[in-house]
mmCIF file of C-alpha atoms in Angstrom:
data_model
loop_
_atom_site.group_PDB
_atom_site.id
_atom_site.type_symbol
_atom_site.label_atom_id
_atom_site.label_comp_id
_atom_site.label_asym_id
_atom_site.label_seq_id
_atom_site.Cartn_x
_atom_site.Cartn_y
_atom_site.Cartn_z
ATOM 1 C CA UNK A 1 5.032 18.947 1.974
ATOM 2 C CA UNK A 2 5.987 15.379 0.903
ATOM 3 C CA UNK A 3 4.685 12.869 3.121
ATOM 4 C CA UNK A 4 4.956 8.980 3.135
ATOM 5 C CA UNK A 5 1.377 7.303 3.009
ATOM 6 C CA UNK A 6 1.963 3.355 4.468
ATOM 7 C CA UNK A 7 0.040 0.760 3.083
ATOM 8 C CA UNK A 8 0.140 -3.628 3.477
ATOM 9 C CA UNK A 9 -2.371 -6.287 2.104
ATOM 10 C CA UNK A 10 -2.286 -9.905 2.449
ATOM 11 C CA UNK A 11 -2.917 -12.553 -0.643
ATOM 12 C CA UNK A 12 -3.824 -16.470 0.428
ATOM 13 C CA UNK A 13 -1.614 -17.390 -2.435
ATOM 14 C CA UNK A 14 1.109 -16.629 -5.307
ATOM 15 C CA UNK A 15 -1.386 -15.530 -7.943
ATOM 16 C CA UNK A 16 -0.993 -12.698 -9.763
ATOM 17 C CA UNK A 17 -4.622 -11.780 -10.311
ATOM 18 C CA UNK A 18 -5.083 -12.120 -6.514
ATOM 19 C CA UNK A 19 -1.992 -9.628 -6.239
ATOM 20 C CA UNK A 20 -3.425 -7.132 -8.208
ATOM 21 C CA UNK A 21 -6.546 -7.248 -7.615
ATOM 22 C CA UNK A 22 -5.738 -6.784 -3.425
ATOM 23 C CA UNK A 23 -3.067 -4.176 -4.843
ATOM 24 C CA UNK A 24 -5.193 -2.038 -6.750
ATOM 25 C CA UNK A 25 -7.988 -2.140 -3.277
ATOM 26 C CA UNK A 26 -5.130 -1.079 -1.446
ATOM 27 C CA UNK A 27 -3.365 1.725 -3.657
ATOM 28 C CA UNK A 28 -7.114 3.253 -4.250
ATOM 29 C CA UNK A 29 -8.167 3.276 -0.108
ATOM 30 C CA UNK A 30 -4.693 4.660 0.438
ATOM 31 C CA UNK A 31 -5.302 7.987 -2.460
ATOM 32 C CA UNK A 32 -9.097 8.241 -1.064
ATOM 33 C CA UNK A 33 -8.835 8.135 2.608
ATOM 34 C CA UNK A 34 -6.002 10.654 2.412
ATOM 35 C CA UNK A 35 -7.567 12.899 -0.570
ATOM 36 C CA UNK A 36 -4.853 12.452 -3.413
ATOM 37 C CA UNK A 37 -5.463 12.008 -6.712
ATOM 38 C CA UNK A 38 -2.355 10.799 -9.308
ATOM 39 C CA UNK A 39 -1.193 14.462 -9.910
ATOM 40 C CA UNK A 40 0.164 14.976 -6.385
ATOM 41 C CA UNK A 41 1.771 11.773 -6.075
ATOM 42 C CA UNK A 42 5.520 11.878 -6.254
ATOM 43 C CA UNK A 43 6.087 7.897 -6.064
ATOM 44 C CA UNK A 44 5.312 4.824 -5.240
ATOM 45 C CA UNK A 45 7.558 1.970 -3.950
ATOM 46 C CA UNK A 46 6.354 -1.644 -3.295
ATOM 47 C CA UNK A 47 7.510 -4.760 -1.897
ATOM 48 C CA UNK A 48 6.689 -8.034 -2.191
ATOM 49 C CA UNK A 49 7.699 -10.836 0.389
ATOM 50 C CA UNK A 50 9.641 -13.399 -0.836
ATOM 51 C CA UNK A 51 7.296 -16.220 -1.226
ATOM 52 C CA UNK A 52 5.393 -14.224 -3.932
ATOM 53 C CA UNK A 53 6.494 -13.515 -7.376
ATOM 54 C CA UNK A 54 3.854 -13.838 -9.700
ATOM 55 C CA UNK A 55 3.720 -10.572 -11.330
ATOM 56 C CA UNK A 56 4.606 -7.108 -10.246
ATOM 57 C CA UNK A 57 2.656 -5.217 -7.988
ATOM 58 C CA UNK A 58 2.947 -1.907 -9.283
ATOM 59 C CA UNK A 59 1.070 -3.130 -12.480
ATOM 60 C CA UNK A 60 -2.141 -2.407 -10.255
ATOM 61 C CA UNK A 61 -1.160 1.381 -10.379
ATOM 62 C CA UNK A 62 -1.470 0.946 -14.017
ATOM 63 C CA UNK A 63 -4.234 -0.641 -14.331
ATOM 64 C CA UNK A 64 -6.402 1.998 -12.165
ATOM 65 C CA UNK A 65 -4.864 4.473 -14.639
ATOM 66 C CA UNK A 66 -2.098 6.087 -12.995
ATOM 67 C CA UNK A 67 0.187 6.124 -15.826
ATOM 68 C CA UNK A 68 2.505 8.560 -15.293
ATOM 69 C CA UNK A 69 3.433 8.264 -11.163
ATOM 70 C CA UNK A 70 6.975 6.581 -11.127
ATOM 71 C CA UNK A 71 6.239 3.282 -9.515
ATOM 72 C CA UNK A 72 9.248 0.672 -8.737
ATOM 73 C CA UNK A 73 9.198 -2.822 -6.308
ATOM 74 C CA UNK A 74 11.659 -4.329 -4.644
ATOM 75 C CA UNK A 75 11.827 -7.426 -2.437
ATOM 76 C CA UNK A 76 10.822 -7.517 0.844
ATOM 77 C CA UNK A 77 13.734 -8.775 3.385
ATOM 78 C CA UNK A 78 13.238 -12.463 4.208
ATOM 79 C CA UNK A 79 13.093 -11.987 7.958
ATOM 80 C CA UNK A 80 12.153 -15.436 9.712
ATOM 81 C CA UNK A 81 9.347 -13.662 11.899
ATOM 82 C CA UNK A 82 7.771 -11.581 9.296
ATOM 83 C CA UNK A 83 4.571 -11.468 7.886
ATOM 84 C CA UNK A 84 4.027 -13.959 4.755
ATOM 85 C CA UNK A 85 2.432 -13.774 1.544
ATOM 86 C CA UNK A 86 2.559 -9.773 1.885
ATOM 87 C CA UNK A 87 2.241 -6.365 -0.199
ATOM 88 C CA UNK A 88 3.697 -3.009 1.099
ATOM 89 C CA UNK A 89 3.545 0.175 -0.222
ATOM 90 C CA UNK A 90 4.939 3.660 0.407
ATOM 91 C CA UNK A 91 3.480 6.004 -1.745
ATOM 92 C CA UNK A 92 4.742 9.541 -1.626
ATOM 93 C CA UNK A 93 2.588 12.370 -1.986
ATOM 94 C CA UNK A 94 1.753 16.342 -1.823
ATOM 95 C CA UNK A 95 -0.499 16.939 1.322
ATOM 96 C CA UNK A 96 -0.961 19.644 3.493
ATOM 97 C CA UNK A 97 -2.032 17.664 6.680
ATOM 98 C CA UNK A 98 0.474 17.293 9.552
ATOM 99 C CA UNK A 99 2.476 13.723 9.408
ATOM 100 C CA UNK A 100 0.183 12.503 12.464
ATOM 101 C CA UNK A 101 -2.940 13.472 10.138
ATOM 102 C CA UNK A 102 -2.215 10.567 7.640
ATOM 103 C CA UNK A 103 -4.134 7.639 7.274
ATOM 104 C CA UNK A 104 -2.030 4.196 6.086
ATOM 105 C CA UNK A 105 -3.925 1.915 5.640
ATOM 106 C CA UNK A 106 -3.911 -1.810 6.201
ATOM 107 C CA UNK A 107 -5.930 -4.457 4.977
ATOM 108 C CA UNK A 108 -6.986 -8.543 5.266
ATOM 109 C CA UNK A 109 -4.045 -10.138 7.595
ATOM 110 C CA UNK A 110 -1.907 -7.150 6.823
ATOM 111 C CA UNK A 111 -3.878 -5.302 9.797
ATOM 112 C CA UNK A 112 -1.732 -6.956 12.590
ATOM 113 C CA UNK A 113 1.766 -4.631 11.093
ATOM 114 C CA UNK A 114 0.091 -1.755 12.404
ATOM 115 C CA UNK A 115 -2.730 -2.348 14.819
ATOM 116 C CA UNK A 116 -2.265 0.810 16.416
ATOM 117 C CA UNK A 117 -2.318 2.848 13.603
ATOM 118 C CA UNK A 118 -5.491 0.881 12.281
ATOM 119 C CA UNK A 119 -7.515 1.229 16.080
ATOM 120 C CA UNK A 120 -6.116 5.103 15.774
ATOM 121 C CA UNK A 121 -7.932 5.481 12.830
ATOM 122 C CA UNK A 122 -11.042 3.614 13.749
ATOM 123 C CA UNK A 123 -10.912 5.682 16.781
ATOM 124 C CA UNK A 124 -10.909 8.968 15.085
ATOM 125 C CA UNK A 125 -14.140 7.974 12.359
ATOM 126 C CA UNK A 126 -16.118 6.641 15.365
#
């Protein structure tokens, strides 16, 4: 089965070495906590928020060596109440768990997206 793995990160500023670096954290969390490795990963899609722009974020699956996953980014929508200076990313992959089995993950000031889903998963290492 194909499920969606979420993922955000935060960046203090419009720097694309910040970006990746915080990108690449994120993308690698996201394969390890939910036990997928390149070859069962259909896609990934990230967005940026508007008020970043520096590079591309899916450069950081490159750069960990995932060469061949199709990766693509788009732009965030510029919603007044949303969450600046952010990086999301839906990577789609082969697992075998049920959907309520998955672990997103969400890190620096990202964490306040999904607070449920990141006390859920405290919850269920404890």
């Amino acid at each position: 089965m194909i499920r969606g793995i979420r993922g955000a990160t935060t960046v203090e500023q419009d720097d694309a070495a910040q970006i990746l670096e915080r990108t690449q954290e994120l993308i690698l969390e996201m394969a390890r906590v939910n036990g997928v490795d390149p070859e069962q990963m259909s896609s990934i899609c990230f967005t940026m928020t508007p008020d970043l722009h520096a590079t591309f974020p899916a450069e950081a699956a490159r750069k960990v060596g995932w060469q061949y996953v199709p990766v693509i980014c788009m732009s965030e929508l510029n919603v007044p109440h949303g969450l600046p200076k952010t990086v999301r990313v839906l990577m789609q992959a082969e697992l075998t768990c049920a959907q309520r089995d998955v672990r997103h993950v969400y890190q620096y000031g990202a964490v306040v997206l999904r607070e449920d889903l990141v006390a859920a998963d405290q919850e269920s290492q404890g």
